[in-house]
mmCIF file of the C-alpha atoms, coordinates in Angstrom:
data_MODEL
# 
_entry.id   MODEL 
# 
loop_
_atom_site.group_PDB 
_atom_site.id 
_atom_site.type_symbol 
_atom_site.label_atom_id 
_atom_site.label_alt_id 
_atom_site.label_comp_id 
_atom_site.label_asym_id 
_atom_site.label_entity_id 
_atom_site.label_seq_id 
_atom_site.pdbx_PDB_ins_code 
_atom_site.Cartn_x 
_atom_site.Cartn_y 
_atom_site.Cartn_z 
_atom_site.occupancy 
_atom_site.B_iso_or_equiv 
_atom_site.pdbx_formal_charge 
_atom_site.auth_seq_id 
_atom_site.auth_comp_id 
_atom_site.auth_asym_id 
_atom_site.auth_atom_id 
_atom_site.pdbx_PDB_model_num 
ATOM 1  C CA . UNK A 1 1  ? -26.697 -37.901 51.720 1.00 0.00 ? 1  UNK A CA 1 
ATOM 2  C CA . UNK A 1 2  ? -24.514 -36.770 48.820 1.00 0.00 ? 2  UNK A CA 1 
ATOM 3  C CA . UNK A 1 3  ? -22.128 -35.611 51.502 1.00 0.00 ? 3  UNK A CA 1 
ATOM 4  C CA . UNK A 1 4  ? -21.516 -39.181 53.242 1.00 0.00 ? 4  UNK A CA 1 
ATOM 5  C CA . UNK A 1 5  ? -21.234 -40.367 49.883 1.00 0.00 ? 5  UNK A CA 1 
ATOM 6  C CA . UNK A 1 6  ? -18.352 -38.214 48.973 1.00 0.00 ? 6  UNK A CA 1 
ATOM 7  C CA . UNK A 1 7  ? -16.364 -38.675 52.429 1.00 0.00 ? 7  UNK A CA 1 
ATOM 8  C CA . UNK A 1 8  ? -17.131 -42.483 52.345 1.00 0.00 ? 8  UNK A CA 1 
ATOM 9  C CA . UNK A 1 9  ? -15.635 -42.604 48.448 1.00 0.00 ? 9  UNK A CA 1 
ATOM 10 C CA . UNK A 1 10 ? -12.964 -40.144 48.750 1.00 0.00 ? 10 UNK A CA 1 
ATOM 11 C CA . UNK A 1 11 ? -11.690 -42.741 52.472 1.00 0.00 ? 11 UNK A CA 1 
ATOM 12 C CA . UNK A 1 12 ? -12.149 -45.924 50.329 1.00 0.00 ? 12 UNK A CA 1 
ATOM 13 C CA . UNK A 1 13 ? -11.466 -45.640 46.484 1.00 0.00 ? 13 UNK A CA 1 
ATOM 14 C CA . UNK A 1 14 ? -9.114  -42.283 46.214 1.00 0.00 ? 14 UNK A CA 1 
ATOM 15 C CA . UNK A 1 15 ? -6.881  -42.112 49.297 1.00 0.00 ? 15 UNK A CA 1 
ATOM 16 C CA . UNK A 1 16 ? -5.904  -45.658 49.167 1.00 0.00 ? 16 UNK A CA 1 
ATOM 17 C CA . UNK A 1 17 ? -4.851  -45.875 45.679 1.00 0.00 ? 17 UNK A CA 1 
ATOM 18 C CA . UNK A 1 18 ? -2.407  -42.586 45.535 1.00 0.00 ? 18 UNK A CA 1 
ATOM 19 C CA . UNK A 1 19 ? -0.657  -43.550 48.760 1.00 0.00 ? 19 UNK A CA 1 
ATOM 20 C CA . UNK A 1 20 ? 0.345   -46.861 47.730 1.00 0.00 ? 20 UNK A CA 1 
ATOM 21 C CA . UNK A 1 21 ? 1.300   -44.637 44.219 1.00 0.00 ? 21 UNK A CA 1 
ATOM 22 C CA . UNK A 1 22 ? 3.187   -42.427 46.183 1.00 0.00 ? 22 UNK A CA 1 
ATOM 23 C CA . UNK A 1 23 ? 5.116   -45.599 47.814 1.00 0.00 ? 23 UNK A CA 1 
ATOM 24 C CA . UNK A 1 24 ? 5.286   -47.026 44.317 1.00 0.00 ? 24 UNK A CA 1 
ATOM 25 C CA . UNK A 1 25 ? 6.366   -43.739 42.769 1.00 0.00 ? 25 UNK A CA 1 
ATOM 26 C CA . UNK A 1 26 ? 9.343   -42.926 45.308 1.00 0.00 ? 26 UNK A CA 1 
ATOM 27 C CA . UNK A 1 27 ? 10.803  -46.608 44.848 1.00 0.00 ? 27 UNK A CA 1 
ATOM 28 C CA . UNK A 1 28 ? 10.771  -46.090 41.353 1.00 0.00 ? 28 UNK A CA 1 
ATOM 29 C CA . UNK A 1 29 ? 12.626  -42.414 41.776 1.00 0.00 ? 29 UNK A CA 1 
ATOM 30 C CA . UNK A 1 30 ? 15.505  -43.659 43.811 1.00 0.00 ? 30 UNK A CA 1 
ATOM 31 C CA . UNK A 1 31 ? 15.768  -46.573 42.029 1.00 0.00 ? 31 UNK A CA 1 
ATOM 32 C CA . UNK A 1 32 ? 16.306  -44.444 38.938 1.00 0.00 ? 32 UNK A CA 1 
ATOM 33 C CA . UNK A 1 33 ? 18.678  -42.179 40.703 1.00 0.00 ? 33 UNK A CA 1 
ATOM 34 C CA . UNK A 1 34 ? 20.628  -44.706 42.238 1.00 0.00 ? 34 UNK A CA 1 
ATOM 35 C CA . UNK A 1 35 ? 21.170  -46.025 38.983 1.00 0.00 ? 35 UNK A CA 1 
ATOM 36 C CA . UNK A 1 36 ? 22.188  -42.626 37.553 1.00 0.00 ? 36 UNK A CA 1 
ATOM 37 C CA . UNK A 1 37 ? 19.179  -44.137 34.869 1.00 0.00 ? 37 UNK A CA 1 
ATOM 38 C CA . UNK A 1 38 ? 19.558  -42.622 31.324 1.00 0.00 ? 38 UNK A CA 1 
ATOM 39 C CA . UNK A 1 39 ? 18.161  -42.701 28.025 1.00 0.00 ? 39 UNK A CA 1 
ATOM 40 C CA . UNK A 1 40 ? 20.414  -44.760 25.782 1.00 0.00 ? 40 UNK A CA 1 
ATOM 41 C CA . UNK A 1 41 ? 18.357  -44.349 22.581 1.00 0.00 ? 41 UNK A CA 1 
ATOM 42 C CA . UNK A 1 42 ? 19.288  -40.590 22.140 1.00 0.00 ? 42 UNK A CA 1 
ATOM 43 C CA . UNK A 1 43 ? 22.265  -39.285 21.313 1.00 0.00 ? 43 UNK A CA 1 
ATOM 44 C CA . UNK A 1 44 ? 22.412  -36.830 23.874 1.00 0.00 ? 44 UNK A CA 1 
ATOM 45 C CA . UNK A 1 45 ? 21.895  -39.585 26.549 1.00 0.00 ? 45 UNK A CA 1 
ATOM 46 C CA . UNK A 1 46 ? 20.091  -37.058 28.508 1.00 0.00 ? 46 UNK A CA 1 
ATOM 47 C CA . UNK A 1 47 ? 18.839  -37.799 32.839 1.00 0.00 ? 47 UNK A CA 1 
ATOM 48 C CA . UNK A 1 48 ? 16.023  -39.275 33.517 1.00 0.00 ? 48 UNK A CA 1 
ATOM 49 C CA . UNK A 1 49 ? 15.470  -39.658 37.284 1.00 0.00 ? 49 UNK A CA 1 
ATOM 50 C CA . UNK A 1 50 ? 13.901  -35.806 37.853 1.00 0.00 ? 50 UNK A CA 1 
ATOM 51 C CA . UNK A 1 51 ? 11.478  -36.946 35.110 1.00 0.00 ? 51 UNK A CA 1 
ATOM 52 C CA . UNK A 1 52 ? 10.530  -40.081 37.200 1.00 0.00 ? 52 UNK A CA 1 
ATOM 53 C CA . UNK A 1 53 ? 10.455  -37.560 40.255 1.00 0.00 ? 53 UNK A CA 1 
ATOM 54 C CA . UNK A 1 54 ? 7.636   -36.120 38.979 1.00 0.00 ? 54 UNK A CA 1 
ATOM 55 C CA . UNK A 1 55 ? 5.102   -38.458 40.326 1.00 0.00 ? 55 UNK A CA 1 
ATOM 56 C CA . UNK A 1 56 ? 6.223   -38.618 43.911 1.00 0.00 ? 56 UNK A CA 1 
ATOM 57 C CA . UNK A 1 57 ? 6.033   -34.854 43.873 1.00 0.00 ? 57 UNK A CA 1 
ATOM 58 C CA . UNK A 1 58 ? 2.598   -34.557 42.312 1.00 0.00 ? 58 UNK A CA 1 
ATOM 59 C CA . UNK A 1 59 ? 0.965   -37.206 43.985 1.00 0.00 ? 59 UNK A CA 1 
ATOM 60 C CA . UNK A 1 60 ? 1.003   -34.635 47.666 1.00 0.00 ? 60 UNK A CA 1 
ATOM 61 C CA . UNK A 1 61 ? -0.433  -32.259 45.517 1.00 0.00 ? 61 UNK A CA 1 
ATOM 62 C CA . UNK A 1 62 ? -3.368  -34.747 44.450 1.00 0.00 ? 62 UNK A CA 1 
ATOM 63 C CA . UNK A 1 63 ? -3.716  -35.968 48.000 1.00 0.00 ? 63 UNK A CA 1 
ATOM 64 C CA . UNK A 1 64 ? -4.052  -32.593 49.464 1.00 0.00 ? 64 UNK A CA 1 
ATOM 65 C CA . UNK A 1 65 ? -6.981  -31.906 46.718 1.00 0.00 ? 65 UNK A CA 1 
ATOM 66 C CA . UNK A 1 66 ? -8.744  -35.173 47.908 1.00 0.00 ? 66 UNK A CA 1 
ATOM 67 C CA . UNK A 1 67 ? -8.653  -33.960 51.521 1.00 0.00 ? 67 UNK A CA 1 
ATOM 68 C CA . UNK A 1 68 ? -9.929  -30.509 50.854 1.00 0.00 ? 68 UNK A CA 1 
ATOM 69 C CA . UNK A 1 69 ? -13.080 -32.156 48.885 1.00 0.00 ? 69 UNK A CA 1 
ATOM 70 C CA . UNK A 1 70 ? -13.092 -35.066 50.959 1.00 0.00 ? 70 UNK A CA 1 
ATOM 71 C CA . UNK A 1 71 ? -13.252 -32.149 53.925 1.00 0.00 ? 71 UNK A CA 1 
ATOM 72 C CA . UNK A 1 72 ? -16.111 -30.112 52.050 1.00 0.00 ? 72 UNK A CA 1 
ATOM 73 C CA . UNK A 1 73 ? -18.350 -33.519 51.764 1.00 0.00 ? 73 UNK A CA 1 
ATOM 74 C CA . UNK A 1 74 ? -17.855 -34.103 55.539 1.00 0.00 ? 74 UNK A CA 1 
ATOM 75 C CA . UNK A 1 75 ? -18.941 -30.681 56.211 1.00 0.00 ? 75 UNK A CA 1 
ATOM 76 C CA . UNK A 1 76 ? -21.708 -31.033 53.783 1.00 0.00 ? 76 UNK A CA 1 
ATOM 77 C CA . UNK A 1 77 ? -22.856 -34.404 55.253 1.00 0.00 ? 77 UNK A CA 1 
ATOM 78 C CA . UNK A 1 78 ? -22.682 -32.581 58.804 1.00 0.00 ? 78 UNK A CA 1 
ATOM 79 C CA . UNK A 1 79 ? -24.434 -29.412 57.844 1.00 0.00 ? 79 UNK A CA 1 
ATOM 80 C CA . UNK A 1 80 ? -27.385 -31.038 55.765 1.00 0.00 ? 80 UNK A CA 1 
ATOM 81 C CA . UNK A 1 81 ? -26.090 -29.192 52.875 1.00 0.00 ? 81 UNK A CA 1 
ATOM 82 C CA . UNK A 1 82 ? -25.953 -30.061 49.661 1.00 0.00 ? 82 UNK A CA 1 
ATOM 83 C CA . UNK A 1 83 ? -22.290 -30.782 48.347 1.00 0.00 ? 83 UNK A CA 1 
# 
């Protein structure tokens, strides 16, 4: 049971959410690099688009966690075993 539960959880309420962050998160990169975006409050007016890259290049890395656990339910669920 705790198996379907996971699987059913990880489909509906985590997958979801970090793809449309993903979308969300590479609009607001190459918006930011189009705009050659900087930080005018510091003297040293440094970059900040590979800052803002940061979440579309994490957010794989998240997504590929919730498969492997999302995976390990399924086989759980399958098996009988307990998660």
């Amino acid at each position: 049971t705790q198996g379907w539960v996971d699987t059913i959880c990880y489909l509906v309420f985590f997958f979801p959410p970090l793809i449309a962050f993903l979308v969300v998160g590479w609009d607001y990169f190459l918006r930011s690099y189009g705009q050659g975006e900087r930080i005018v409050t510091s003297p040293w007016m440094p970059i900040v688009y590979p800052f803002k890259f940061m979440l579309p290049l994490a957010t794989p890395l998240l997504l590929r966690q919730g498969l492997s656990e999302s995976m390990k339910g399924g086989w759980a669920a399958g098996s009988g075993e307990g998660a």
